[in-house]
Structures are given as structure tokens and as C-alpha cells.
Amino acid sequence: MKRIMIAELSSYLNQEVVVSGWVHRLRKLGKIAFIILRDKSGLVQCVIDTKTIDIKDLKLEAVIKIKGKVKLAQGKSESLEIQVISIDMLSPAHEDLPIEINKENMDISLDVMLNNRALSLRNPKLGAVLKVKAVLAQAFSDFLIKNDFTQIFTPKIVAQGTEGGSNLFELNYFETKAYLAQSPQFYKQIMVGAGFERVFEIGHVYRAESHDTKRHLNEYVSLDVEFGFIQDEYEIMELENRLLDFMMKEVESKCSRELELLGAQLPKVPSEIPKMKLSEAISILNQKYNLNDLQTDLSPKGEKLISEYIKGEYNSDFVFITHYPQSKRPMYTMPYGEGETRSFDLLFRGLEITTGGQRIHDYTQLLENIAKRGLSKEQFKDYLYIFKYGMPPHGGFAIGLERITSMLLGFDNVRYASAFPRDKMRITP
Amino acid sequence: MKRIMIAELSSYLNQEVVVSGWVHRLRKLGKIAFIILRDKSGLVQCVIDTKTIDIKDLKLEAVIKIKGKVKLAQGKSESLEIQVISIDMLSPAHEDLPIEINKENMDISLDVMLNNRALSLRNPKLGAVLKVKAVLAQAFSDFLIKNDFTQIFTPKIVAQGTEGGSNLFELNYFETKAYLAQSPQFYKQIMVGAGFERVFEIGHVYRAESHDTKRHLNEYVSLDVEFGFIQDEYEIMELENRLLDFMMKEVESKCSRELELLGAQLPKVPSEIPKMKLSEAISILNQKYNLNDLQTDLSPKGEKLISEYIKGEYNSDFVFITHYPQSKRPMYTMPYGEGETRSFDLLFRGLEITTGGQRIHDYTQLLENIAKRGLSKEQFKDYLYIFKYGMPPHGGFAIGLERITSMLLGFDNVRYASAFPRDKMRITP
């Protein structure tokens, strides 16, 4: 008999079925025993007559195959249970569990959770986070393909960094040194110029930042977008606006079980996400919140407060902060006026999840900007190459996948959204 | 007026349109000039009256915006051209081209092609390879999601290698050493055991192999699949069979222009790809092809010849070679009988594009196999962890994305299928 998933049981009332999964809970009451069986689709109670079926060696988390009859659970008209006919052991549990993953909310520290990550992910709530993450990534890709973007795969082993040297992991590459890419920034621009026009990449990026915060990982997944033949940065924000709307709707329709489990409230994406110049945001923070130390950027506290302000004024969980100063943006950012740029950050519920903007496409202007910053054009030789031969006006953005996932689901630490996070203290499991 | 793509022109006959793109070819004939304009969707001839429009500074590959009227080309009833009203320069070309990308077949060496990769990709044929690659990756993902798989993202920075130490790139990771993952093998198995049951990953993998061949890259994209609750390795091959069929059909329907450009013949995927035991393949090679040096594996020449044999006998471009000996497979491979394993390779047109098989899921058996190979279980601590707590029978496979792409399109070097390939001699551009 073919295995069916627990979520399909309602179609099999009063019929014999085979289900397989992990022993999530186990309770023996005299001649009767109850197993809560868990598979990837859900949980079901299985009732065992211990006179005919021996379960004395059964441990929590053993993998078993159950043949049984689907019944309405006694006393509860809406839930189903399985009256067990036979149990096959597929894979025993050899040891008692180091953590209680069958509890709804595991009372363990983040460190213990991560040290036992392969097991803690079996907890339905913790596993649900990564399912939502997968749907977000897929929605990102689906939307962009529908909008005529091409997926690209660019190298993570690079000869030098994007921004000029800091925060790079160094690698022994045969007889030379190489680095892990901090971002696909240069490559995605090059691919736009190489004729692909509209590209996206879903890939790992690496930041050798030694500070240990709740919002940073040293290896994370970047959802990168870049496209050409644009008017200005507003066209980029407009695309991201529609993209986010699509991503949220996909999560809503495909992750109802996960959202319910996690008690997560999806944001409504406004048809036009509010935009605010950085200078205006700073002035509001100054006047209304007495935050006086901000000059050219928002602090984490500033991001939180301005998000609260926007929520109050416009009822939006999102806000684009625009016109960052040139001093705070990399050399490839398109200037705007004397000191500003055509760039933006997107804040979501108080956290920056995107940086984006229009880039310089004119070769001469790019050379000038590199010189102005005291950088050497030699260092950017491979990047500059394509700008010599006709580069359309272009721009893009990147979304941190773990950040958007964790913020969406109400976790205050991005590590919950990484299967096996890498930080200064952790390269295992 | 909104830009339209060149491929859409046929809907605008006798109307005014705006198109943008690169100057692919340029020919001046007295008072008339002809530009072949290229955008990501195709090429179109644009006719210019040089008495009214000045193009004397226009160089090949400049990015321009053309306003003009769509007309049937004179003398050729089926092609369209644009009678130019005005030209805007979006981005000039600053230098003459180092390679002739407007030729249908560029007569340059692989090295020159890769040194000028950002530009050579503008050649429609070379760019088309990466578009097919993108569709293959997307089809892989679409098929698996439809079949209830979850996309995972596993770390590429790892504390040790999968197979025990060779061919690893070493990394300076803060105060310690780390390595780049050779494969997500252990992690994808862990994720199956962590309750996800059916997982896939599209990600970079790293092999520090110093030999320089046409079939190897030091960084490539691996399409990885792993799933639990299987009967045996035949269930894995059956899934891959259906997956490949879907991938080929997607390429056929979405890449007709690219396939035509490249003159590529898509294979028909048989409803059941032929399977042959390795021992039988070796015996056929021995008897029919006089290849006497094969004992426990196929050489590249052996792979080619057995593929020819299968093509002749079964008219299939694919063949599963099964039952590889234990000595040739890693310690986690499920044994079969005394010396063989439940593993397979998939050959496509003479090249191995997949390795897969069932894995050992029993903790005790895995420990025994590790000991038998003289390996230390301490080294595999993080991997072994999940096997202690109930692991379903499982298996999977990996497809090399650049290999399948290049073989499909008739390129004899995988570098054609990588935007910016990494090999021993090359970490730029």
C-alpha cells in the first residue's frame, strides 16, 4: 500500500491507509498507547492496542510506518486519528533526545538550539521558518521570470572585493590568494551590460564582519536584482514594490499552516510604499523623537523609530528611505545633485532589508567618481571593462533572504532563518 | 513613448515605436546608413537617412534609443525594418571592439573569449547558452516544487570536507581554518532527517582539483536532490528520469530561439532510461570495443563508447550505469550484496552528468562502514548526529548544471556554460 501524507487523511475516513513519519509523542496508558506521528505535512494521533502490538522498545523520534484505519477521534468531531493495525520500524532512535522537540515552544537557548540544529528543526515551528524562506525565494524567482528577467550564476571566488578590500574572507586558491564575494554587485551589472538586460541571482554572499549581532550573518543568501534601460531609481522601487506584494501573496497562499503555527501576521504591501528622503527622516527623528546624533545615516534605533512613525502616519510596514548622501554610498552609485545619490534603503518593520539604487553607467563619470574617492582604476579593471563598450542606464537592489524571513515571522534574530548559520563563533554543524 | 522589444515589432507594422539596444552592425552607403540594433530579444535592421540624422560619431556597441516606423524590409517580405526618425545616445562606446562579437561565429580562442567574457557574451550565440542554463535551473526547481520538495540553502563554509579531506579550498575564517563545501551532500541528508523529507538545492560547490580538463570547473553549480521514505535506488532513478523529461520539455518550449541559433538538437528522454550494471558495461566494452583496462569504473573513453552502444541498441542519449563497487563510492553509500552498492551514474551523450544513489540510513551500519574504511567517526560527528534519532531510508543525486547545459548545446567545454568560469589559471574577470 502506498504511503499517504498526514495532511491527506481527511480523504480516507474509515479506510485503511499507510502513513510514515517520526514518533513525535508517545504515551502508554495500560493496554492502550497513543503515538503522535509527525510527517512533513502535519501530526496525527495513532491509537495502539498494546496487547497485540509491542511498542516497548519504541523511542521518541524513531521513524516508523503505520498501517491503520482512519477514524474520527472520540469526543472531538473535527480531528482524525488512526487505529493502528501494524507498525514497521524504518529506523530506530538510538539515544534519548537531548532537547524536547515535541514541545510547542522549546525552552532552550539559541546556542543549544543551533548546536542541535538538525534535531531542533524537527520542531514544527522551527522547521516552518525555513519552509516560508523557501517560498519567499521561489516567489522572488517566479515574479522576476514572469517579468522577463534571466537567472544568473556569478562566481563567489573573486580576485578582489566589490567595495575595495574590507570584510573579505581570504582563500588559498592554488598558487595565489582569492576572496569570497561580498556581493554579486559588479557581476550582476556586468551581466546587464553583457546583453542580458534584466537579471537576478539567488546566491550566498560573504561578509567577514567580526561583530556579532542579531541582524548579521557571515554567510547569507542575497536575492539580487539588476536591470537596464531604466529612467531613474523610482522605476527600481516600483519594481521592488510589486515584487514584495507578489512575495507576500505567495506566502499567504502557500504557507497558511506555517503562518498559523508561528502566529505570524503578514504585512499588507501598499500599492505605493511610502518614500521619504533620508534628510527628512533625520529631521523627523530629531524633532519628534529627540534623536540628535544622526547626520548621514539611520542608526538601528533610528530605523525602528522612523518605521513606527511611518506605520502611524501611513499604516505601512514598509518605507523607502531615499537620497542617501554620496559619502555613505559606494563609488558606483548614481549621484543626485551636489551631495546626494539616487539610492535607497527599504525598511521593513524597523529593519533594513534592502539597499538599492541607480548606478553610474557612463564610463567617464565612473572614472571620475573612482578618482574622486581616491580609489585606483586599476583595481576595478575587470569591472570597468564593460563600461567602455556601451552600458545602458541601470540599477537594482538586493534583499537579504534571512532578514526578510525572520522579520516577517517575528523572530528577532536572523539565525532562526538560516538552516546552519555561520558567525564568528560558529562553523558547525 | 514606451520602449518595446525587438521581438514584439511584428505587432507594430506601420506604426511608430521606440526600441533600445546595442549597435550590433553599422554600414554607411552614401546618404543611407544601416544599423543592426540588438536587444535581449533579437536583432532588427534600422535604416537611417544621414542627411537628417548625424551618425558619424556612432561606434559599434554604443547603446542607443531609436524612434522610428516599422516597415516591411524592401525585397524581403518576411522581415521587418525600422525607418529611423530619431536616435538618442544612451551610452557611447569609448573604444573600438577588441573582438568581433557581431560575427555569427567568432573566430577566437577560448582564452580570448573568456578574457573578454563581458563582451563576448553579447554575441547572440554565446549569450544563448546562459539563457538555456537559466531555463534548466528553473525547470529543475519548478518540477521539484510540484513534487512536494522544499528548496534549501546550506552552508558553503564548512569545518571539514564531505569525503574526508582532499580537493578542499582552505579559508581563513577569523581565528580558525575553514573550507569551501565540495558538495551539500551531508547537509541535504541532514535536512531530510530534520523533517523536510524531500529537499533540493541549487548552489555553488567547490573542488580544488588542480587538473585542467574540458569537463571540470573549480566552482560550479550543483543541482542537488535528496528525499526520504524511498524503497530503493530505482525510485531515485525514476524521479530523475521524469525530472529530465520535464527539463528538456521546458527548454524546448521556452528556448526555441536559442536552440535555433545554436543549431542544438534536444534529446528525447525515454519514458524509461536504459539501465546497465557497471560490470555489464565493462564486459561489453571489453568484448565489443576491446577496451581491456577497465576494472571498477568507466574511463572517459569508456563513457563515450558505452553511450554509443546504448544509442545504437536503445536509441537513447541517456543511460544509468548502476551497481558501482563499494571501493569506488563514498562511505555513506548503501551497499548491495558483497561488493556492490545501490548507486548509479547517469551518462548523457557520453559524459557523466549525475552521480546518485541510496544512502545508508541506519546509524549502526553507518558506524560500521566508517570503521571499515579506516575513517574516524569523530570526523563525521556533526553528520552522524541526526542518524542517532531516526532517519528515514533516503537517497538522491546531483546534476552538474554546466555539464548538462554544455552537453545539451553541443559544446565540448563546460566553460561555455559558465558566465565567469573558475579554474586553476583563472579567477578573473
Coordinates of N, CA, C and O in Angstrom, one line a residue, chain B residues 225-314:
Chain B
V225 N 19.5 17.0 -5.2 CA 18.2 16.4 -4.8 C 18.4 15.4 -3.7 O 19.4 14.6 -3.8
E226 N 17.6 15.3 -2.7 CA 17.6 14.2 -1.7 C 16.2 14.0 -1.1 O 15.5 15.0 -0.9
F227 N 15.8 12.8 -1.0 CA 14.5 12.6 -0.4 C 14.4 11.3 0.3 O 15.1 10.3 0.1
G228 N 13.5 11.3 1.3 CA 13.3 10.2 2.2 C 12.1 9.3 1.9 O 11.3 9.6 1.0
F229 N 12.0 8.2 2.7 CA 10.9 7.3 2.6 C 10.9 6.6 1.2 O 9.8 6.5 0.6
I230 N 12.0 6.2 0.8 CA 12.1 5.6 -0.5 C 12.2 4.1 -0.3 O 12.6 3.6 0.8
Q231 N 11.9 3.3 -1.4 CA 12.1 1.9 -1.4 C 13.6 1.5 -1.6 O 14.2 0.7 -0.9
D232 N 14.1 2.1 -2.7 CA 15.4 1.7 -3.1 C 15.9 2.7 -4.2 O 15.2 3.7 -4.4
E233 N 17.1 2.4 -4.8 CA 17.7 3.4 -5.7 C 16.9 3.5 -7.0 O 17.0 4.5 -7.7
Y234 N 16.0 2.6 -7.3 CA 15.2 2.7 -8.5 C 14.2 3.8 -8.5 O 13.9 4.4 -9.5
E235 N 13.7 4.0 -7.3 CA 12.8 5.2 -7.1 C 13.5 6.5 -7.4 O 12.9 7.4 -7.8
I236 N 14.8 6.5 -7.0 CA 15.5 7.8 -7.3 C 15.8 8.0 -8.8 O 15.6 9.1 -9.3
M237 N 16.1 6.9 -9.5 CA 16.3 7.0 -10.9 C 15.0 7.3 -11.6 O 15.0 8.1 -12.6
E238 N 13.9 6.8 -11.1 CA 12.6 7.1 -11.7 C 12.3 8.6 -11.6 O 11.9 9.2 -12.6
L239 N 12.6 9.1 -10.4 CA 12.4 10.6 -10.3 C 13.2 11.4 -11.2 O 12.8 12.3 -11.9
E240 N 14.5 11.0 -11.3 CA 15.4 11.8 -12.1 C 15.0 11.7 -13.6 O 15.1 12.6 -14.4
N241 N 14.5 10.5 -14.0 CA 14.0 10.3 -15.3 C 12.9 11.3 -15.7 O 12.9 12.0 -16.7
R242 N 11.9 11.4 -14.8 CA 10.8 12.3 -15.0 C 11.3 13.8 -15.0 O 10.8 14.6 -15.7
L243 N 12.2 14.0 -14.0 CA 12.7 15.4 -13.9 C 13.4 15.8 -15.2 O 13.2 16.9 -15.8
L244 N 14.2 14.9 -15.8 CA 15.0 15.3 -17.0 C 14.0 15.5 -18.2 O 14.2 16.4 -19.0
D245 N 13.0 14.7 -18.2 CA 12.0 14.8 -19.3 C 11.3 16.2 -19.2 O 11.2 16.9 -20.2
F246 N 11.0 16.6 -17.9 CA 10.4 17.9 -17.7 C 11.4 19.0 -18.1 O 11.0 20.0 -18.8
M247 N 12.6 18.9 -17.7 CA 13.6 19.9 -18.0 C 13.8 20.1 -19.5 O 13.8 21.2 -20.0
M248 N 13.8 19.0 -20.3 CA 14.0 19.1 -21.7 C 12.8 19.7 -22.4 O 12.9 20.5 -23.3
K249 N 11.6 19.4 -21.9 CA 10.4 20.0 -22.5 C 10.3 21.5 -22.2 O 9.8 22.2 -23.0
E250 N 10.8 21.9 -21.0 CA 10.8 23.3 -20.7 C 11.7 24.1 -21.6 O 11.4 25.1 -22.1
V251 N 12.9 23.5 -21.8 CA 13.9 24.1 -22.7 C 13.3 24.2 -24.2 O 13.4 25.2 -24.8
E252 N 12.7 23.1 -24.6 CA 12.1 23.1 -25.9 C 11.0 24.2 -26.1 O 11.0 24.9 -27.1
S253 N 10.2 24.4 -25.1 CA 9.1 25.4 -25.2 C 9.6 26.8 -25.0 O 9.0 27.7 -25.5
K254 N 10.6 27.0 -24.1 CA 11.0 28.3 -23.7 C 12.2 28.9 -24.5 O 12.6 30.0 -24.3
C255 N 13.0 28.0 -25.1 CA 14.2 28.4 -25.7 C 14.3 28.1 -27.2 O 15.4 27.8 -27.7
S256 N 13.2 28.2 -27.9 CA 13.2 27.9 -29.3 C 14.2 28.8 -30.1 O 15.0 28.3 -30.9
R257 N 14.2 30.1 -29.8 CA 15.2 31.0 -30.5 C 16.6 30.6 -30.2 O 17.5 30.5 -31.1
E258 N 16.9 30.3 -28.9 CA 18.3 29.9 -28.5 C 18.7 28.6 -29.2 O 19.8 28.5 -29.7
L259 N 17.8 27.6 -29.2 CA 18.1 26.3 -29.8 C 18.4 26.5 -31.3 O 19.3 25.9 -31.8
E260 N 17.6 27.3 -31.9 CA 17.8 27.5 -33.4 C 19.1 28.2 -33.7 O 19.9 27.8 -34.5
L261 N 19.4 29.2 -32.9 CA 20.7 29.9 -33.0 C 21.8 29.0 -32.9 O 22.8 29.1 -33.7
L262 N 21.7 28.1 -31.9 CA 22.9 27.2 -31.6 C 22.8 25.9 -32.5 O 23.8 25.1 -32.4
G263 N 21.8 25.8 -33.2 CA 21.6 24.5 -34.0 C 21.7 23.3 -33.1 O 22.2 22.2 -33.5
A264 N 21.1 23.4 -31.9 CA 21.1 22.3 -31.0 C 20.0 21.4 -31.1 O 18.8 21.8 -31.4
Q265 N 20.2 20.1 -31.0 CA 19.2 19.0 -31.1 C 18.9 18.6 -29.6 O 19.8 18.0 -29.0
L266 N 17.7 18.8 -29.2 CA 17.3 18.3 -27.9 C 17.2 16.8 -27.9 O 16.6 16.2 -28.9
P267 N 17.6 16.1 -26.8 CA 17.4 14.6 -26.8 C 15.9 14.3 -26.4 O 15.3 15.1 -25.7
K268 N 15.4 13.2 -26.9 CA 14.2 12.7 -26.3 C 14.5 11.9 -25.1 O 15.4 11.1 -25.1
V269 N 13.8 12.2 -24.0 CA 14.1 11.5 -22.8 C 13.2 10.2 -22.8 O 11.9 10.4 -22.8
P270 N 13.7 9.0 -22.8 CA 12.8 7.8 -22.9 C 12.0 7.8 -21.6 O 12.4 8.3 -20.6
S271 N 10.8 7.2 -21.8 CA 9.9 7.0 -20.6 C 10.6 6.1 -19.5 O 10.4 6.3 -18.3
E272 N 11.5 5.2 -20.0 CA 12.4 4.6 -19.0 C 13.8 4.6 -19.6 O 14.1 3.8 -20.5
I273 N 14.6 5.4 -19.0 CA 16.0 5.5 -19.4 C 16.7 4.1 -19.2 O 16.5 3.5 -18.2
P274 N 17.4 3.6 -20.2 CA 18.1 2.3 -20.1 C 19.0 2.2 -18.8 O 19.6 3.3 -18.5
K275 N 19.0 1.1 -18.2 CA 19.9 0.9 -17.0 C 20.8 -0.3 -17.3 O 20.4 -1.3 -17.9
M276 N 22.1 -0.1 -16.9 CA 23.0 -1.2 -17.1 C 24.0 -1.3 -15.9 O 24.5 -0.3 -15.5
K277 N 24.2 -2.5 -15.4 CA 25.1 -2.6 -14.3 C 26.5 -2.3 -14.8 O 26.9 -2.6 -16.0
L278 N 27.3 -1.7 -14.0 CA 28.7 -1.3 -14.4 C 29.4 -2.5 -14.9 O 30.1 -2.5 -15.9
S279 N 29.3 -3.7 -14.2 CA 30.0 -4.9 -14.6 C 29.6 -5.3 -16.0 O 30.5 -5.7 -16.8
E280 N 28.4 -5.1 -16.4 CA 27.9 -5.5 -17.7 C 28.5 -4.5 -18.7 O 29.0 -4.9 -19.8
A281 N 28.5 -3.2 -18.3 CA 29.1 -2.2 -19.2 C 30.6 -2.5 -19.5 O 31.0 -2.5 -20.7
I282 N 31.3 -2.9 -18.5 CA 32.7 -3.1 -18.6 C 32.9 -4.4 -19.5 O 33.8 -4.4 -20.4
S283 N 32.1 -5.3 -19.3 CA 32.2 -6.6 -20.1 C 31.9 -6.3 -21.6 O 32.6 -6.8 -22.5
I284 N 30.9 -5.4 -21.9 CA 30.6 -5.1 -23.3 C 31.8 -4.3 -23.9 O 32.2 -4.5 -25.0
L285 N 32.3 -3.3 -23.1 CA 33.4 -2.5 -23.6 C 34.6 -3.4 -23.9 O 35.4 -3.2 -24.8
N286 N 34.8 -4.4 -23.0 CA 35.9 -5.4 -23.2 C 35.7 -6.2 -24.5 O 36.5 -6.3 -25.4
Q287 N 34.5 -6.8 -24.6 CA 34.2 -7.7 -25.7 C 34.0 -7.0 -27.1 O 34.5 -7.4 -28.1
K288 N 33.2 -5.9 -27.1 CA 32.9 -5.3 -28.3 C 33.8 -4.2 -28.8 O 33.9 -3.8 -29.9
Y289 N 34.5 -3.6 -27.8 CA 35.3 -2.4 -28.1 C 36.8 -2.6 -27.8 O 37.6 -1.7 -27.9
N290 N 37.1 -3.8 -27.3 CA 38.5 -4.2 -27.0 C 39.1 -3.2 -26.0 O 40.3 -2.9 -26.0
L291 N 38.3 -2.7 -25.1 CA 38.8 -1.8 -24.0 C 39.0 -2.7 -22.8 O 38.1 -3.1 -22.1
N292 N 40.3 -3.0 -22.5 CA 40.6 -4.0 -21.5 C 41.1 -3.5 -20.2 O 41.4 -4.3 -19.3
D293 N 41.3 -2.2 -20.1 CA 41.9 -1.7 -18.9 C 40.9 -1.3 -17.8 O 41.3 -0.7 -16.8
L294 N 39.6 -1.5 -18.0 CA 38.6 -1.1 -17.0 C 38.3 -2.2 -16.0 O 38.1 -3.4 -16.4
Q295 N 38.3 -1.8 -14.7 CA 38.0 -2.8 -13.7 C 36.8 -2.4 -12.8 O 35.9 -3.1 -12.7
T296 N 36.9 -1.2 -12.3 CA 35.9 -0.8 -11.3 C 35.2 0.5 -11.6 O 34.5 1.0 -10.8
D297 N 35.5 1.0 -12.8 CA 34.9 2.3 -13.1 C 35.0 2.5 -14.7 O 35.8 1.7 -15.3
L298 N 34.3 3.5 -15.2 CA 34.5 3.8 -16.6 C 35.4 4.9 -16.8 O 35.4 5.9 -16.1
S299 N 36.3 4.8 -17.8 CA 37.1 5.9 -18.2 C 36.3 6.9 -19.0 O 35.2 6.5 -19.5
P300 N 36.8 8.1 -19.3 CA 36.1 9.0 -20.2 C 35.8 8.3 -21.5 O 34.8 8.4 -22.1
K301 N 36.8 7.6 -22.0 CA 36.7 6.8 -23.3 C 35.6 5.8 -23.1 O 34.7 5.6 -24.0
G302 N 35.6 5.1 -22.0 CA 34.6 4.1 -21.8 C 33.2 4.7 -21.7 O 32.2 4.1 -22.2
E303 N 33.1 5.8 -21.1 CA 31.7 6.5 -21.0 C 31.2 6.8 -22.4 O 30.1 6.6 -22.7
K304 N 32.1 7.3 -23.3 CA 31.8 7.6 -24.6 C 31.3 6.4 -25.4 O 30.2 6.4 -26.0
L305 N 32.1 5.3 -25.3 CA 31.8 4.1 -26.1 C 30.5 3.4 -25.6 O 29.7 3.0 -26.4
I306 N 30.3 3.4 -24.3 CA 29.1 2.7 -23.8 C 27.9 3.5 -24.2 O 26.8 3.0 -24.4
S307 N 28.0 4.9 -24.2 CA 26.9 5.7 -24.6 C 26.6 5.5 -26.1 O 25.4 5.4 -26.5
E308 N 27.6 5.3 -26.9 CA 27.4 5.0 -28.3 C 26.7 3.6 -28.5 O 25.7 3.5 -29.3
Y309 N 27.1 2.7 -27.6 CA 26.5 1.3 -27.7 C 25.0 1.4 -27.3 O 24.1 0.9 -28.0
I310 N 24.7 2.2 -26.3 CA 23.3 2.3 -25.8 C 22.5 3.1 -26.9 O 21.3 2.7 -27.2
K311 N 23.1 4.1 -27.5 CA 22.4 4.8 -28.5 C 22.0 3.9 -29.7 O 20.9 3.9 -30.2
G312 N 23.0 3.0 -30.1 CA 22.7 2.1 -31.1 C 21.6 1.0 -30.8 O 20.7 0.7 -31.5
E313 N 21.7 0.5 -29.5 CA 20.8 -0.6 -29.1 C 19.4 -0.1 -28.7 O 18.4 -0.7 -29.0
Y314 N 19.4 1.1 -28.0 CA 18.1 1.5 -27.4 C 17.7 2.9 -27.9 O 16.7 3.4 -27.5

